[in-house]
Short mmCIF file of C-alpha atoms in Angstrom, two decimals:
data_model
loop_
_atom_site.label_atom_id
_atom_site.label_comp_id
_atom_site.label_asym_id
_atom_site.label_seq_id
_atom_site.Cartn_x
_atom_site.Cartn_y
_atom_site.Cartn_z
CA UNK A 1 30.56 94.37 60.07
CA UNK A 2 30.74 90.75 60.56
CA UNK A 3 27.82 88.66 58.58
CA UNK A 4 26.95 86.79 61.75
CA UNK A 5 28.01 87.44 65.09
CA UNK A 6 27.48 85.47 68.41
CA UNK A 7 27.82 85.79 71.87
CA UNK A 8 32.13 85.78 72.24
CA UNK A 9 31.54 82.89 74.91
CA UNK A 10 32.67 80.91 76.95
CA UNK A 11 29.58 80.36 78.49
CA UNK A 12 29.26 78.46 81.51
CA UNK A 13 26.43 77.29 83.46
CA UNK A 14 25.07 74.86 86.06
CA UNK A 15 23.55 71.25 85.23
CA UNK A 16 19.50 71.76 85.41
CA UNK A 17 20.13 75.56 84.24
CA UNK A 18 18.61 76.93 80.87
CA UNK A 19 21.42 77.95 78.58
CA UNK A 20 20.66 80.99 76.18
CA UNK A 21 23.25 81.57 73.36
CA UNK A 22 22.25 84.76 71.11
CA UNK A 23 22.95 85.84 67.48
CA UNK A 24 22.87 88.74 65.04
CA UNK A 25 22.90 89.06 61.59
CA UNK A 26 23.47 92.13 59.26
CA UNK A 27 21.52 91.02 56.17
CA UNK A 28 18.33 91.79 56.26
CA UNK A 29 16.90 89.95 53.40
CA UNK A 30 18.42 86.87 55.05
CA UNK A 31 15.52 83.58 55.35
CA UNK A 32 16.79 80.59 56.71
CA UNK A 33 18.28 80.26 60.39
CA UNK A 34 20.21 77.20 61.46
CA UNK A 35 22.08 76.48 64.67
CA UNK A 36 24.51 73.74 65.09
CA UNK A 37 26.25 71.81 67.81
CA UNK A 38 30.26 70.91 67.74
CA UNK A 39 31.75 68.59 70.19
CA UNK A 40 35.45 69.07 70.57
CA UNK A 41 37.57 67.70 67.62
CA UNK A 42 34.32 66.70 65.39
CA UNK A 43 31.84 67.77 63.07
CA UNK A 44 29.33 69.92 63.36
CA UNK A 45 25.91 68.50 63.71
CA UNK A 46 22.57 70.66 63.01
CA UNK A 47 20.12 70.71 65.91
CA UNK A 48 17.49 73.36 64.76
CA UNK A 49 16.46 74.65 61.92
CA UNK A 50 13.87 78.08 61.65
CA UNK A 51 12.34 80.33 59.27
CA UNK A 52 9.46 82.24 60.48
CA UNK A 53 9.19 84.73 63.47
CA UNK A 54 8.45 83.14 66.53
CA UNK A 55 9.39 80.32 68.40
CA UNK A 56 10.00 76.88 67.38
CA UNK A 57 10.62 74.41 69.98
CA UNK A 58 12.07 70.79 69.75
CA UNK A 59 12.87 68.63 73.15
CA UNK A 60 14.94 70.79 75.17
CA UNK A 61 15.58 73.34 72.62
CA UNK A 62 13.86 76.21 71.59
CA UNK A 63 15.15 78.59 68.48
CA UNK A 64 13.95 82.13 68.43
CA UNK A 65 13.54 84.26 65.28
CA UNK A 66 12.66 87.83 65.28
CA UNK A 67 13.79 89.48 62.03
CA UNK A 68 12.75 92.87 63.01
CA UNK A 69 15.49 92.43 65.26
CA UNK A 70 17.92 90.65 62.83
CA UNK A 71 18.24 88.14 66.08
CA UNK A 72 18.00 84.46 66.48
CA UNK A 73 18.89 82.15 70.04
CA UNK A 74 18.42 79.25 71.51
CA UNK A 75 17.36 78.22 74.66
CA UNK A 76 18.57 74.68 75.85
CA UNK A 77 16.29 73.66 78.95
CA UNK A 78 17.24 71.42 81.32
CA UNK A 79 20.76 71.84 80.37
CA UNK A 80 23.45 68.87 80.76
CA UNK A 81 27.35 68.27 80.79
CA UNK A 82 26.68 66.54 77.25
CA UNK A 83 25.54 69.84 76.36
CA UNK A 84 28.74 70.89 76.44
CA UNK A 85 29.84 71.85 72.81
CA UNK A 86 30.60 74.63 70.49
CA UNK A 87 27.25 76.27 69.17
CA UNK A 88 27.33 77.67 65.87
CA UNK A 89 24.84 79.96 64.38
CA UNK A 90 24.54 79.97 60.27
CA UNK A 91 22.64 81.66 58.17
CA UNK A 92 21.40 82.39 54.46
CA UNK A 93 22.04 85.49 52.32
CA UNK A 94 19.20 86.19 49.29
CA UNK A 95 20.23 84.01 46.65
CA UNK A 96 23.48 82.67 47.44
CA UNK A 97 23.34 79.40 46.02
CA UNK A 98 22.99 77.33 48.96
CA UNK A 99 25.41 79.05 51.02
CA UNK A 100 25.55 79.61 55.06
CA UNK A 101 26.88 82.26 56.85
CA UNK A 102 28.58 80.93 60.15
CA UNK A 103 28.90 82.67 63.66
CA UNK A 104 32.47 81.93 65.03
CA UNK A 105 30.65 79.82 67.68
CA UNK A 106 29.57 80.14 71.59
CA UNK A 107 31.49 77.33 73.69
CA UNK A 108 28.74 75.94 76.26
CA UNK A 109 30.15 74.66 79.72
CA UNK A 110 27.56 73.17 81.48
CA UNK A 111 29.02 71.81 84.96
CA UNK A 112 27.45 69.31 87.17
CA UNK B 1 20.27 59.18 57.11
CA UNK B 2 22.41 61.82 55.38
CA UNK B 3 25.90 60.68 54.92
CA UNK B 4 28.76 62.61 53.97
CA UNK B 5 32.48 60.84 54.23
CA UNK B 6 35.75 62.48 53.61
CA UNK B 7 39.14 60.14 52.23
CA UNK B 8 41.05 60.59 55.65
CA UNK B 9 40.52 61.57 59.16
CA UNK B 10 44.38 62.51 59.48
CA UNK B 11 46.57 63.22 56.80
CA UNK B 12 50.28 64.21 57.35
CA UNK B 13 52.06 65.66 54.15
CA UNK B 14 55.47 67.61 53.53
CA UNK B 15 55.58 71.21 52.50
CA UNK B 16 55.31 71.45 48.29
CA UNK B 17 53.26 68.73 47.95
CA UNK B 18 50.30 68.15 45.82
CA UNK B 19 47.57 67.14 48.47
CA UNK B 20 44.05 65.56 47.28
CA UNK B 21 41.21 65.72 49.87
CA UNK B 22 38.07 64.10 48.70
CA UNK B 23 34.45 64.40 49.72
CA UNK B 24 31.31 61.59 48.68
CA UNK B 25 27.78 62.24 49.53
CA UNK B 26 25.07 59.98 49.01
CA UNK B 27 21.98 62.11 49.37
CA UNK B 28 21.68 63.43 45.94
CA UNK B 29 22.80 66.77 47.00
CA UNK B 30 23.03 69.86 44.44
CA UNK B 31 25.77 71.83 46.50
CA UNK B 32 28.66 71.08 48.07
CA UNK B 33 31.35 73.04 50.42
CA UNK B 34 35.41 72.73 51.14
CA UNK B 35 35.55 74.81 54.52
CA UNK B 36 38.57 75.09 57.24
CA UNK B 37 38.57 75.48 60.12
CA UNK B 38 41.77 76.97 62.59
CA UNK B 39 40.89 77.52 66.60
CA UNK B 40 39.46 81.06 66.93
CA UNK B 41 38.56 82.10 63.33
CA UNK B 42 35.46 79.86 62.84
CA UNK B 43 34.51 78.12 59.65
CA UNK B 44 36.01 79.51 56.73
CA UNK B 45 34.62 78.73 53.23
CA UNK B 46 37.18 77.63 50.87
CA UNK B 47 35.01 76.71 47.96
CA UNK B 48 31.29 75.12 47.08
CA UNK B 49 29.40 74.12 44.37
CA UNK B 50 25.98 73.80 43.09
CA UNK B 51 26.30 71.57 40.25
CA UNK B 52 28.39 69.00 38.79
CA UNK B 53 31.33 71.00 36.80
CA UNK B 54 30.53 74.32 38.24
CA UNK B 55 32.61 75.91 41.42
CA UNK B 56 32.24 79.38 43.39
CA UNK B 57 35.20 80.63 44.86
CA UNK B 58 34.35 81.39 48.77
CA UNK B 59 36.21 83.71 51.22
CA UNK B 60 39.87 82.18 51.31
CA UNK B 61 40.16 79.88 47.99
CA UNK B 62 44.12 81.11 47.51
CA UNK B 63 45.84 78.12 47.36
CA UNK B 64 43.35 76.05 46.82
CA UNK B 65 41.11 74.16 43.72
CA UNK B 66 38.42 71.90 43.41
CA UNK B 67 36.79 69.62 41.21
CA UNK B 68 33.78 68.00 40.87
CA UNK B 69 33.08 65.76 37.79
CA UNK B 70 30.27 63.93 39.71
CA UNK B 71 26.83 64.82 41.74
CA UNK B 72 28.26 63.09 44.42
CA UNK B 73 32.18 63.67 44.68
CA UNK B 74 33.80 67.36 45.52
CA UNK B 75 37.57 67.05 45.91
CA UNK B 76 39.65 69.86 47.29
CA UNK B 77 43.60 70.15 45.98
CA UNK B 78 46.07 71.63 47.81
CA UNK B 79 48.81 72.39 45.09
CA UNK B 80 51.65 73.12 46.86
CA UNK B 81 50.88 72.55 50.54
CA UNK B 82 52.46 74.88 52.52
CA UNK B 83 52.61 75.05 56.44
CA UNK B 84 50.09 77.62 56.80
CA UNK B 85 47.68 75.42 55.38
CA UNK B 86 47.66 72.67 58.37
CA UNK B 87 44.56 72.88 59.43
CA UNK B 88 40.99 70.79 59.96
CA UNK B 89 39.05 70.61 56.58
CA UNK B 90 35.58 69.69 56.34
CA UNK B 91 33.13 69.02 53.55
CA UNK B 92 29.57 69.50 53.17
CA UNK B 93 26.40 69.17 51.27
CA UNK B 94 22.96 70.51 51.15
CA UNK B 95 19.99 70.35 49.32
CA UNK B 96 17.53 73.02 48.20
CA UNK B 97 16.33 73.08 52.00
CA UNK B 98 19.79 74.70 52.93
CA UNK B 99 20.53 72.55 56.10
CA UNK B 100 24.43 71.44 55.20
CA UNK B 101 25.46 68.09 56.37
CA UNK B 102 28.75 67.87 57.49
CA UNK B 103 31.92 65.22 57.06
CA UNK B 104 33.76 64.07 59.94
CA UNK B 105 36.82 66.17 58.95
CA UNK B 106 40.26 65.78 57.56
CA UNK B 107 43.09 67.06 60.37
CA UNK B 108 46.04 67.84 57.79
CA UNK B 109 49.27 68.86 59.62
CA UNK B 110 51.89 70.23 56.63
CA UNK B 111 54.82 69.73 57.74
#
């Protein structure tokens, strides 16, 4: 069983839409949730961090933890064509000395 | 702001070379990743490490070393560069917080 796994994508929505891009993770004891944003041919770039149950919102994003569940999201409001990336989902494992756990990524069309 | 850099943005070598890719943080970081990346298997974590002098091996680190004789430095070798290896490469850091901040990349092509 994969550490991390996300939605296999594409995903593909219309401008003004709310995107929703899910993940699971098999470690339970895992405490830190991040989910970043890749744009085609650079870096990724982290857009929300979480690590309590619950909702924590930030512009037009909203991350969702429920660790019952071993499930995070995020909701993008609003969406737009810049929104159009590569969302990863990462992860922490107990004490693994500062290491992340990626997703292999949701690619987010979001078409005017 | 967090800055990471990496040495090259494109780097074209020839198969059974030594290649050095090198990674600078300025943010006082503790840890610090090599991972690659290849279209449809994700990130892959190469190596990382949390101090200076000290290195973890991560999921694919055959082929690969590292060193890191400063805080702020990590440098990945390629040995032998073989084909196989062409590939994006990017570094990160973190802090205690766990958020990594990521380089722009290094595009290697092996030829």
């Amino acid at each position: 069983q994969k550490e991390v796994e996300q939605n296999s994508g594409p995903l593909s929505v219309p401008e003004g839409a709310i995107a929703s891009l899910n993940c699971t993770y098999s470690d339970r004891v895992s405490q830190s949730f991040f989910w970043y944003r890749q744009y085609s041919g650079k870096s990724p770039e982290l857009i929300m961090s979480i690590y309590s149950n619950g909702d924590k919102e930030d512009g037009r994003f909203t991350a969702q933890l429920n660790k019952a569940s071993q499930y995070v999201s995020l909701l993008i409001r609003d969406s737009q064509p810049s929104d159009s990336a590569t969302y990863l989902c990462a992860v922490t494992r107990g004490s693994t000395l500062g290491r992340l756990y990626f997703g292999r990524g949701t690619q987010l069309t979001v078409w005017p | 702001d967090v800055k990471v850099t990496q040495s090259s943005r494109y780097l074209v070598k020839r198969t059974g070379e030594k290649v050095f890719l090198e990674c600078v943080q300025d943010m006082d970081h503790e840890n610090m990743f090599w991972y690659r990346q290849d279209p449809g298997l994700g990130l892959r974590l190469i190596y990382f490490s949390y101090d200076v002098k000290m290195k973890e091996k991560g999921d694919i680190p055959e082929g690969y070393s590292v060193s890191r004789e400063k805080k702020e430095r990590f440098s990945l070798i390629l040995e032998s560069a073989s084909t196989n290896q062409t590939s994006m490469y990017l570094c990160a850091s973190s802090s205690s917080s766990g958020t990594q901040y990521f380089g722009p990349g290094t595009r290697l092509t092996v030829l």
